Coordinates of C-alpha atoms and ligand atoms in Angstrom, one line a residue:
X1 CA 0.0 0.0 0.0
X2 CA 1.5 3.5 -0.7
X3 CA 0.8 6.7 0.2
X4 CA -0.1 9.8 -2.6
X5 CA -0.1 13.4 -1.1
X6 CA -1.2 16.5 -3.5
X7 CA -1.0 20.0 -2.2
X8 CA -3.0 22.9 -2.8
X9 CA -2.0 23.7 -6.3
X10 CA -2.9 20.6 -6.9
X11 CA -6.6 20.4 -6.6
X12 CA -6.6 23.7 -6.7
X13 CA -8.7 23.8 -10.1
X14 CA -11.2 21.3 -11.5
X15 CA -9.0 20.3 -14.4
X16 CA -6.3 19.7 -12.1
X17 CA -8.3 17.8 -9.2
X18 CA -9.6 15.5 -12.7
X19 CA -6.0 14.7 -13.1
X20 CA -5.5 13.9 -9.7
X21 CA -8.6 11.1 -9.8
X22 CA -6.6 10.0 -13.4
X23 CA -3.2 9.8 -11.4
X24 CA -4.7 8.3 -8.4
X25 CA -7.0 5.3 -10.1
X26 CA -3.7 4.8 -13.0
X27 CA -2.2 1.7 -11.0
X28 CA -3.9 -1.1 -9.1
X29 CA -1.9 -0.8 -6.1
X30 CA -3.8 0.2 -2.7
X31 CA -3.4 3.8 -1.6
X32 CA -4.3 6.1 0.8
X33 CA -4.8 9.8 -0.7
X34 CA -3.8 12.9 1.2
X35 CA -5.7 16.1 0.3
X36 CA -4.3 19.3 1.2
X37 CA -7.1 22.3 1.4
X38 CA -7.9 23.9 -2.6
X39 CA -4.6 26.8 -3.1
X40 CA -5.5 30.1 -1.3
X41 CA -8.2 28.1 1.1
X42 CA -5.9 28.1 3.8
X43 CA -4.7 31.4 3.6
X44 CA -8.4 33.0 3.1
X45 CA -9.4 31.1 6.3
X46 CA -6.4 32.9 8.4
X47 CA -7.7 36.4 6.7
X48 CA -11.0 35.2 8.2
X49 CA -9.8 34.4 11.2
X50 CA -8.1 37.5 12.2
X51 CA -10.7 39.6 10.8
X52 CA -12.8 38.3 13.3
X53 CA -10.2 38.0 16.3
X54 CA -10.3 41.9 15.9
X55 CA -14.0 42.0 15.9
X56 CA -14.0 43.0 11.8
X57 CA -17.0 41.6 11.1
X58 CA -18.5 43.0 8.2
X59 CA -15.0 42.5 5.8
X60 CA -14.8 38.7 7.4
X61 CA -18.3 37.9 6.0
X62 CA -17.3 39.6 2.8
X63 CA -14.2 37.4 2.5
X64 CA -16.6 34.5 3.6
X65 CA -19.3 35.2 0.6
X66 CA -16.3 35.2 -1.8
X67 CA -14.6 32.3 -0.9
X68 CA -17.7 30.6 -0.9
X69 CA -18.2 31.9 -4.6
X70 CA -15.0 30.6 -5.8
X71 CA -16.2 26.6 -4.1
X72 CA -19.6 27.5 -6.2
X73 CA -18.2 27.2 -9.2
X74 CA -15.5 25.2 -8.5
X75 CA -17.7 22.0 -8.9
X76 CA -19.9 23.3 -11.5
X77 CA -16.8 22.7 -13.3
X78 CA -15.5 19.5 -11.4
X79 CA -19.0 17.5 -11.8
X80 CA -21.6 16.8 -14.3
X81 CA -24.9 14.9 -13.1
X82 CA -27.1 17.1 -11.3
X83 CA -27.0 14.5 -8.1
X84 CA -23.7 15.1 -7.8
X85 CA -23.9 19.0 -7.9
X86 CA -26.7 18.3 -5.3
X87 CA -24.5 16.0 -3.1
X88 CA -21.7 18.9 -3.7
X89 CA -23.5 22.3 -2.9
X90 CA -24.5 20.3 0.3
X91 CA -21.7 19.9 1.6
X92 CA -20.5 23.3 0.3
X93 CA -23.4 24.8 2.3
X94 CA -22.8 22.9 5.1
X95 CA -19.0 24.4 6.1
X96 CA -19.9 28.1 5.4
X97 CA -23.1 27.7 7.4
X98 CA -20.5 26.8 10.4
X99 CA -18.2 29.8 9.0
X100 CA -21.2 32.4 8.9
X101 CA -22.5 31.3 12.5
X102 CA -19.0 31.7 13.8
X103 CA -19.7 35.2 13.1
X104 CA -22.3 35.6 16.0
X105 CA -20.4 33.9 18.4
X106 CA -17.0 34.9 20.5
X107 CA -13.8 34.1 19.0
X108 CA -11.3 31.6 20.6
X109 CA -8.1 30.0 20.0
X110 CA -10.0 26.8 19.2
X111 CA -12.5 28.0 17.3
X112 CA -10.0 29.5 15.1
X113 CA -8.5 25.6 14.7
X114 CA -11.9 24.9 13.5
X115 CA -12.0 27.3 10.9
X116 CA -8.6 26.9 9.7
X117 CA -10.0 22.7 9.0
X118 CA -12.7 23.8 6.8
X119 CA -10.1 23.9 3.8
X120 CA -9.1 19.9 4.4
X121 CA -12.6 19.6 5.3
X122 CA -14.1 20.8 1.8
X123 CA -11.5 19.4 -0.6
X124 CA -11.1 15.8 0.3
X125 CA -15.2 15.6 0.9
X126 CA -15.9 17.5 -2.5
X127 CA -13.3 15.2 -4.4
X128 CA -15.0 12.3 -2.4
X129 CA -17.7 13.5 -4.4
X130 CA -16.3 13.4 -7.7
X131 CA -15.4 9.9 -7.7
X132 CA -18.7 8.7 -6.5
X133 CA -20.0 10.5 -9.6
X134 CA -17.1 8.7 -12.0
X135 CA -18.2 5.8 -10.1
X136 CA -14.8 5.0 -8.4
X137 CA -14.6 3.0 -5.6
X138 CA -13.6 4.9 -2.1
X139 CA -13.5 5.4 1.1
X140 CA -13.4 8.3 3.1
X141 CA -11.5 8.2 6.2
X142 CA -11.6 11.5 8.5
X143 CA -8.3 12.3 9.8
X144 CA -10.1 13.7 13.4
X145 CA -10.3 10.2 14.2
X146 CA -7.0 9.3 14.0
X147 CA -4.8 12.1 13.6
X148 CA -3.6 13.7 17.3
X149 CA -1.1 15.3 18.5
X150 CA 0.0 15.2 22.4
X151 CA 0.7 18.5 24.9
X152 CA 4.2 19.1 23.1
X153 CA 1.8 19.4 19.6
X154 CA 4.3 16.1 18.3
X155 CA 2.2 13.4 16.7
X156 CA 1.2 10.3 19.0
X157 CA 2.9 8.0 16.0
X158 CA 1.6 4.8 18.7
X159 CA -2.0 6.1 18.9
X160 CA -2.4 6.9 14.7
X161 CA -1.3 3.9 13.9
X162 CA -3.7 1.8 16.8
X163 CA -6.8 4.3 15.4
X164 CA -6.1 4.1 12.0
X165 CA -5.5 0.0 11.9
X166 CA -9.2 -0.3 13.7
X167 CA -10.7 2.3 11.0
X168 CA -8.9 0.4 7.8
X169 CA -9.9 -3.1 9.1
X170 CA -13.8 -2.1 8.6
X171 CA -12.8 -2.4 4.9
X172 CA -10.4 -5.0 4.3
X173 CA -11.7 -5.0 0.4
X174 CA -10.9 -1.2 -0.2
X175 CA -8.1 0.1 -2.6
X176 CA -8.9 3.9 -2.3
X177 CA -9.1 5.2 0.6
X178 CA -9.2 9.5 1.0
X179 CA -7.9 11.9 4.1
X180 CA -7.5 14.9 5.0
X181 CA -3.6 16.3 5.2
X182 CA -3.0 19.0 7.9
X183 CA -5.6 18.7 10.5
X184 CA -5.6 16.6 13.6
X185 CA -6.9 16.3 17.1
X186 CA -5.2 18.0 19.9
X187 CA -4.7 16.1 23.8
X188 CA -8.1 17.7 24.6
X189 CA -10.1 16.3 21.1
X190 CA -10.4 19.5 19.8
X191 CA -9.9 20.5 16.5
X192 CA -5.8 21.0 15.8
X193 CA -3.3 21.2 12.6
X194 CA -0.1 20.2 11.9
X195 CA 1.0 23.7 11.4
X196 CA 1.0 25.7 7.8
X197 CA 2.6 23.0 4.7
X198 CA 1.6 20.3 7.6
X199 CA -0.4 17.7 4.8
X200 CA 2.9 16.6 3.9
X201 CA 3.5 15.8 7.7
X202 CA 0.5 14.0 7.6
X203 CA 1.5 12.1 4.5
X204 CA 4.3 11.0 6.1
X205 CA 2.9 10.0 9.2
X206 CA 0.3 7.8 7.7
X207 CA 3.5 6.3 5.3
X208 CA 5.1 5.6 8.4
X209 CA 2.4 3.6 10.8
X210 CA 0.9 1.8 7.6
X211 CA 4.7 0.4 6.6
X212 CA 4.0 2.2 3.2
X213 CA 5.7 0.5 -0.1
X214 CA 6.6 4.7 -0.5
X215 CA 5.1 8.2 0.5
X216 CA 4.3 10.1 -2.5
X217 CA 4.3 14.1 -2.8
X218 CA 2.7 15.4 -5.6
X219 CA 3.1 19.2 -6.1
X220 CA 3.7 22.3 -8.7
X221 CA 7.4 21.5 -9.3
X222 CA 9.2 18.4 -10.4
X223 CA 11.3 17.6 -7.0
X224 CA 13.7 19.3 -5.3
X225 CA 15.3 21.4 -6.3
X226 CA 19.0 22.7 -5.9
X227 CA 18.1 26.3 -4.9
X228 CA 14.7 28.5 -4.4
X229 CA 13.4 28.6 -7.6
X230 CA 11.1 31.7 -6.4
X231 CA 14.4 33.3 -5.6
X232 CA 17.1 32.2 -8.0
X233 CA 16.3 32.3 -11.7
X234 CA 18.2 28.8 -13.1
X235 CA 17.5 25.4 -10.7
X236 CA 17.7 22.1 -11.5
X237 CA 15.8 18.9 -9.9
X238 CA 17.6 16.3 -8.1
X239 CA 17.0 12.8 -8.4
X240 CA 18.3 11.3 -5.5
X241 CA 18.4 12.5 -1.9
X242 CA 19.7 11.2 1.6
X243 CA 16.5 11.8 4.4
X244 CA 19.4 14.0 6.4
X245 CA 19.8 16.3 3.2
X246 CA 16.3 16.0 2.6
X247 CA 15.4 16.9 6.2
X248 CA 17.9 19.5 6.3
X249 CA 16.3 21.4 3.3
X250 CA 13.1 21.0 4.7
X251 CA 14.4 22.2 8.2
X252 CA 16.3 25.4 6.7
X253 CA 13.5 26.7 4.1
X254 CA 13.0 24.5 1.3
X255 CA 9.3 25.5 1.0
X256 CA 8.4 22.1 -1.0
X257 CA 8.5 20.0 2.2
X258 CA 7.1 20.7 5.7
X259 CA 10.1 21.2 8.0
X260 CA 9.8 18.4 10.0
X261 CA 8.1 15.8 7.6
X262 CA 10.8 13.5 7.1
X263 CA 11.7 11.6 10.1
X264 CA 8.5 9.0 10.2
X265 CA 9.6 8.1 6.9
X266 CA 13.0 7.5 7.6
X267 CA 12.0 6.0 11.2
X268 CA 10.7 2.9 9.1
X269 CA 12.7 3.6 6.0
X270 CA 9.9 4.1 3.7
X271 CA 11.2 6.0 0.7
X272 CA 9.7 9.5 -0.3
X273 CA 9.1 10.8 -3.8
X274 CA 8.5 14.2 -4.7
X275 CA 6.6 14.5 -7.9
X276 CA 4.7 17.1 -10.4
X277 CA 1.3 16.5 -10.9
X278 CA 1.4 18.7 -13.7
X279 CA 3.7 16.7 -15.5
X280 CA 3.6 13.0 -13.9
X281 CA 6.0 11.7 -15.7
X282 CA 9.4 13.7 -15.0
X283 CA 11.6 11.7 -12.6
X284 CA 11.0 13.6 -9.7
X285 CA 13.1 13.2 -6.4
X286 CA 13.4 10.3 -4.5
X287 CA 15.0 10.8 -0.4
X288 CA 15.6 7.2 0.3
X289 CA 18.4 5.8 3.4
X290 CA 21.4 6.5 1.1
X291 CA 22.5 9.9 -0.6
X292 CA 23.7 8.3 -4.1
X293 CA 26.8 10.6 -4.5
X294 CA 28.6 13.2 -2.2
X295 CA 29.4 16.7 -2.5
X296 CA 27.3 20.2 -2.5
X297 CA 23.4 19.5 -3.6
X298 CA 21.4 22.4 -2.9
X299 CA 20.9 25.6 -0.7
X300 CA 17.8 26.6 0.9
X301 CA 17.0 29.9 2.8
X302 CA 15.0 30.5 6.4
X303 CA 14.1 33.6 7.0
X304 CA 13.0 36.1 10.2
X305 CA 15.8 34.8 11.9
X306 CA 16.7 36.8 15.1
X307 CA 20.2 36.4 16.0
X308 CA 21.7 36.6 20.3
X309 CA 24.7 37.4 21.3
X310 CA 25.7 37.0 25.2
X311 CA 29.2 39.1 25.9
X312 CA 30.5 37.8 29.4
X313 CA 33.9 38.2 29.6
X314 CA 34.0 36.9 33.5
X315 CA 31.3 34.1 32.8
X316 CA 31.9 32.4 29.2
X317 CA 34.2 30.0 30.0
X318 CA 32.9 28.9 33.4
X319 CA 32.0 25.6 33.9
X320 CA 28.0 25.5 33.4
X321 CA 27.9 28.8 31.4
X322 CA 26.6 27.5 28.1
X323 CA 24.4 25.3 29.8
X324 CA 22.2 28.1 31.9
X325 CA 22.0 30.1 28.8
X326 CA 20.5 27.1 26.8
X327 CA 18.2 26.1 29.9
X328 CA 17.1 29.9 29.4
X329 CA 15.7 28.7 25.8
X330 CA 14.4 25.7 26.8
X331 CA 12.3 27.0 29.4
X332 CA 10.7 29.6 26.9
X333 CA 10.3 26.7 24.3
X334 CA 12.4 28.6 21.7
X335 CA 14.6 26.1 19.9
X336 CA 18.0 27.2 18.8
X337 CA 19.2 26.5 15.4
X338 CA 22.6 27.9 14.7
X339 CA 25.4 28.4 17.7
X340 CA 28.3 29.9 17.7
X341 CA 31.0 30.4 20.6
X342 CA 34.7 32.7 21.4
X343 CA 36.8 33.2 24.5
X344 CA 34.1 35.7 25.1
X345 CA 30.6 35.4 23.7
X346 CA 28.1 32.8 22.3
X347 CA 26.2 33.6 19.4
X348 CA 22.5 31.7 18.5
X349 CA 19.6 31.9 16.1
X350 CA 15.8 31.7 17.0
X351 CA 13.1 31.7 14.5
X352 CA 10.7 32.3 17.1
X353 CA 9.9 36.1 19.0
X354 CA 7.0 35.4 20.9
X355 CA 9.3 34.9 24.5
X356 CA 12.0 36.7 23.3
X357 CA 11.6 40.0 26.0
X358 CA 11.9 37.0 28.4
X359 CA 14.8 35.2 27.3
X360 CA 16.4 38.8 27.0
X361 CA 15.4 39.5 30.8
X362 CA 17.0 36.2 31.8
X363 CA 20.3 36.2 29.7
X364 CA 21.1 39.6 30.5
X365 CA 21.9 38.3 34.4
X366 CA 24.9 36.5 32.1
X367 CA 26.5 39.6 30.2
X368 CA 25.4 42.3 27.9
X369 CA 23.0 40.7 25.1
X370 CA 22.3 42.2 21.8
X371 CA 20.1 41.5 19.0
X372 CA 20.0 41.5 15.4
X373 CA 17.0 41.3 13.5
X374 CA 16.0 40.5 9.7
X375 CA 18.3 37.9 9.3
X376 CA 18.2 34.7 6.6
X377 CA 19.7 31.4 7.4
X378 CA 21.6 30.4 4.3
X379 CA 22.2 26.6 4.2
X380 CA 24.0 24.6 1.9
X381 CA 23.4 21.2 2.0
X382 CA 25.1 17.8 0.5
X383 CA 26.3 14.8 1.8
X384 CA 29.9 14.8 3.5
X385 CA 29.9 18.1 2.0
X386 CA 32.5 18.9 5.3
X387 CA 34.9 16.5 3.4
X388 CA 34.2 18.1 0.1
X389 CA 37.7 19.0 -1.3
X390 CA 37.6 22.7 -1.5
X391 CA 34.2 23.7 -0.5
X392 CA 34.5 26.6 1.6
X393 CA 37.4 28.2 -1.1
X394 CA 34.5 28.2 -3.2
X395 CA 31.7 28.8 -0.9
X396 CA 33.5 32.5 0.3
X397 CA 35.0 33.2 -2.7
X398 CA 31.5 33.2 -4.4
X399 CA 30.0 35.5 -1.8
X400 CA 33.3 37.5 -1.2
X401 CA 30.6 40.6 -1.5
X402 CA 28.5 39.6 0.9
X403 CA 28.6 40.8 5.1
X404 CA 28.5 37.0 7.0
X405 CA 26.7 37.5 10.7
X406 CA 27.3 33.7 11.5
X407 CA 28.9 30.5 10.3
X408 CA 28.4 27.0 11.6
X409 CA 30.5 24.2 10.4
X410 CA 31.2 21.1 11.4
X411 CA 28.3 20.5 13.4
X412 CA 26.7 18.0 10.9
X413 CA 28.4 16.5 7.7
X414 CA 25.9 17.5 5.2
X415 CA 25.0 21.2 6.5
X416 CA 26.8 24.5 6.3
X417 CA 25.0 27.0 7.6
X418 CA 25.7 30.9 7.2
X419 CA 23.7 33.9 8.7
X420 CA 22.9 36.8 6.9
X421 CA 21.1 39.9 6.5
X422 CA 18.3 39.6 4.7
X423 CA 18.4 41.9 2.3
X424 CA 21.2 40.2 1.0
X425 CA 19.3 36.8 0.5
X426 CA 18.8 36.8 -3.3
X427 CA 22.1 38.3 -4.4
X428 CA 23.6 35.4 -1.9
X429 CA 21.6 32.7 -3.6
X430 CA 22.4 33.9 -7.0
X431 CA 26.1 34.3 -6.3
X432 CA 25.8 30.7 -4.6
X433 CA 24.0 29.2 -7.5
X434 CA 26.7 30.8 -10.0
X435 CA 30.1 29.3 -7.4
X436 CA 28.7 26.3 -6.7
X437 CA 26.9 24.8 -9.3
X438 CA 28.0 27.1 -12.4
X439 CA 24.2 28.4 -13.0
Ligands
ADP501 P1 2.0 22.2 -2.2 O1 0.8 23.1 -2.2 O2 1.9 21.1 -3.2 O3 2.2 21.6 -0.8 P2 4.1 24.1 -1.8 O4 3.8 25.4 -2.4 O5 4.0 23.9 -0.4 O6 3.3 23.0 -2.6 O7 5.6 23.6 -2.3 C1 6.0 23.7 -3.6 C2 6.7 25.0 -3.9 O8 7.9 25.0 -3.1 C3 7.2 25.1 -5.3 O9 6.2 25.7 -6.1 C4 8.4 26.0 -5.2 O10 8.1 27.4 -5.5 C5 8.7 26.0 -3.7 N1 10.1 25.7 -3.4 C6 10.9 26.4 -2.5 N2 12.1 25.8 -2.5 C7 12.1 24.8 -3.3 C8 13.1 23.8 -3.7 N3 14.4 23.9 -3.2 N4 12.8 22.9 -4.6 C9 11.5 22.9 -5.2 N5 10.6 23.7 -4.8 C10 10.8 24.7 -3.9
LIG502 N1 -3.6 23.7 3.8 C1 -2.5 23.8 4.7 C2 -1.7 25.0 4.4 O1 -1.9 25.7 3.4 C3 -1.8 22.5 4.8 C4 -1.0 22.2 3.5 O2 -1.4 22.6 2.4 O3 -0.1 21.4 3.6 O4 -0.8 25.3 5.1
MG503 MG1 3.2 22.4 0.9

């Protein structure tokens, strides 16, 4: 049994969700299909939402009217029979019923989860819909009854797989079975996601408890690529990935994958593919146990980076001293990405500001603290790219132009990471493309 994501774009449009049914009903072997919401769902749903978190009423039902327009005649054009318009507009009615009612009563941080599920909600039940009229066998499973997330927000990988073994067992003579990406249930059975991008997570969960034969990702673009093609004018796919390299992409930007996606997979070695749906049959990228070759593969950005730097001439190197600042970030759940250390400061990266006047208040017992804001993680990633023969000639003489805040090195054998402003991103990832891959 394997595993078939498709993100936003796409079932973003009828013609494209068609191609999705064509795609998903092309072989015989038994899959599980992961739906993210239709492109721009999501991100109308969080207009909604803060509309009315401010009490903006009146624009919130506008945006709600005109999203609702766009589902309209979205399955005009998906369906044909009259039932199945019927059966559609139903449903259609019945989500922005529960988003105009919303309107009349108080706002919450849960009822916000609710509204930000209608997208997953609407797209896999509409496209349930559209293979009951093509007469495709199916069955929809909802992912509130399986997927949940503990107190931490990390999936319950134990509890998916218990819930989602009962569910499937129901049907033991089902091929076709249809989720939702993206949303979950939370430790107190509300409503929860797996964070914006989170369908892939999901993908990748489900491809992990159900021993998947692989964990297809079907997007816009075919694969990986080896820099940010909205960024950087020339990129190239690549075939073959490591789940480190892939997982440090993901981790340090690489839009195509949610950040944290890969380790189920590579828990129980499943291998992932990314693919085009647009055009199905270019090779795509596969992330599999082993990398295939070493050396530089690609460079991905993260940006609204904060960088902290803690001068303590008396403290830094007393026994302890790194280990109270770090406590400082792990009692304000702010993880660290990038580190740096000297006789007589320690340098760190957070892409997280909501405790930073905390953490300030606490490290400033330690030294004088400073900040730098607006800053982009550049990472370059490859496997044993530490042992590459003259990658960091190459690496600084390509950006010689360019003012470094950080480097880490050394810390892992397939990541380089450098910190810098962030106005400098593109001209960095041009000049990188150009050094290290002659673009
Ligand atoms: P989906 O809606 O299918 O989940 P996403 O928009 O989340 O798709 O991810 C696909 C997009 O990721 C591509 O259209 C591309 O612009 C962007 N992207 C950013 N970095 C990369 C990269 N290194 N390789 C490929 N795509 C990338
Ligand atoms: N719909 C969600 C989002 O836009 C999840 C996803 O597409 O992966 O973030
Ligand atoms: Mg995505």
């Amino acid at each position: 049994m394997k595993v078939m994501k498709f993100g936003g774009t796409s079932v973003g449009k009828p013609e494209r969700m068609q191609q999705v049914i064509d795609l998903v009903t092309a072989e015989s072997e038994s899959k599980i299909v992961v739906l993210s919401a239709l492109s721009g769902t999501t991100n109308a749903l969080i207009e909604i939402s803060q509309l009315l978190s401010l009490g903006y009423k009146v624009p919130a039902k506008q945006k709600i009217d005109e999203l609702e327009a766009t589902y309209r005649n979205f399955i005009e054009k998906l369906l044909e029979t009259r039932r199945a318009k019927e059966d559609a507009g139903i449903i259609i009615a019945e989500h922005f019923d529960f988003l105009n009612i919303i309107l009349r009563i108080s706002y919450s941080e849960s009822l916000n989860k609710d509204i930000l599920a209608q997208g997953e909600l609407l797209s896999t039940k509409l496209f349930c819909v559209a293979l009951t009229e093509r007469h495709i066998s199916h069955r929809f499973l909802s992912a509130l009854d399986f997927m949940c997330i503990d107190e931490n927000e990390e999936p319950r990988l134990e509890r998916i797989q218990r819930r989602l073994q009962v569910i499937m067992k129901e049907f033991p003579e089902e091929t076709l079975f249809v989720t939702q990406g993206y949303i979950c249930r939370n430790v107190r059975e509300e409503v929860d996601n797996l964070k914006r991008g989170g369908s892939d997570y999901t993908a990748s969960l489900i491809a992990a408890v159900i021993d998947a034969s692989v964990c297809e990702i079907w997007t816009d673009i075919d694969g990986m690529h080896n820099n940010d093609p909205r960024v950087v004018d020339k990129t190239m796919a690549i075939e073959i990935l490591s789940f480190e390299e892939a997982a440090e992409l993901a981790y340090f930007g690489a839009k195509i994958l949610h950040p944290t996606c890969i380790w189920p997979t590579q828990q129980k070695n499943v291998p992932v593919r990314l693919l085009n749906t647009m055009q199905p049959k270019a090779v795509g990228t596969t992330i599999q146990q082993t990398a295939g070759s070493v050396g530089v593969k690609a460079i991905a950005a993260k940006d609204e980076i904060i960088a902290i730097k803690i001068k303590s001439s008396r403290m830094l190197l007393a026994h302890g001293f790194l280990r109270k600042i770090f406590e400082v970030f792990e009692k304000y759940k702010t993880s660290i990405d990038m580190v740096t250390t000297s006789e007589v400061a320690v340098a760190v990266t957070i892409d997280n500001d909501a405790r930073l006047k905390e953490i300030m208040i606490e490290l400033e017992q330690f030294g004088s603290v400073e900040i730098l804001k607006n800053q982009t993680i550049v990472s370059i990633v490859g496997n044993e790219i530490a042992k590459t023969e003259h990658v960091l000639t190459t690496l600084f003489n390509a950006i010689k132009s360019i003012p470094i805040t950080m480097v880490n090195y050394g810390g892992s054998a397939h990541n380089i990471s450098l910190l810098i402003p962030s106005e400098y991103k593109k001209e960095t990832l041009q000049l990188l493309n150009k050094g290290l891959f002659n673009l």
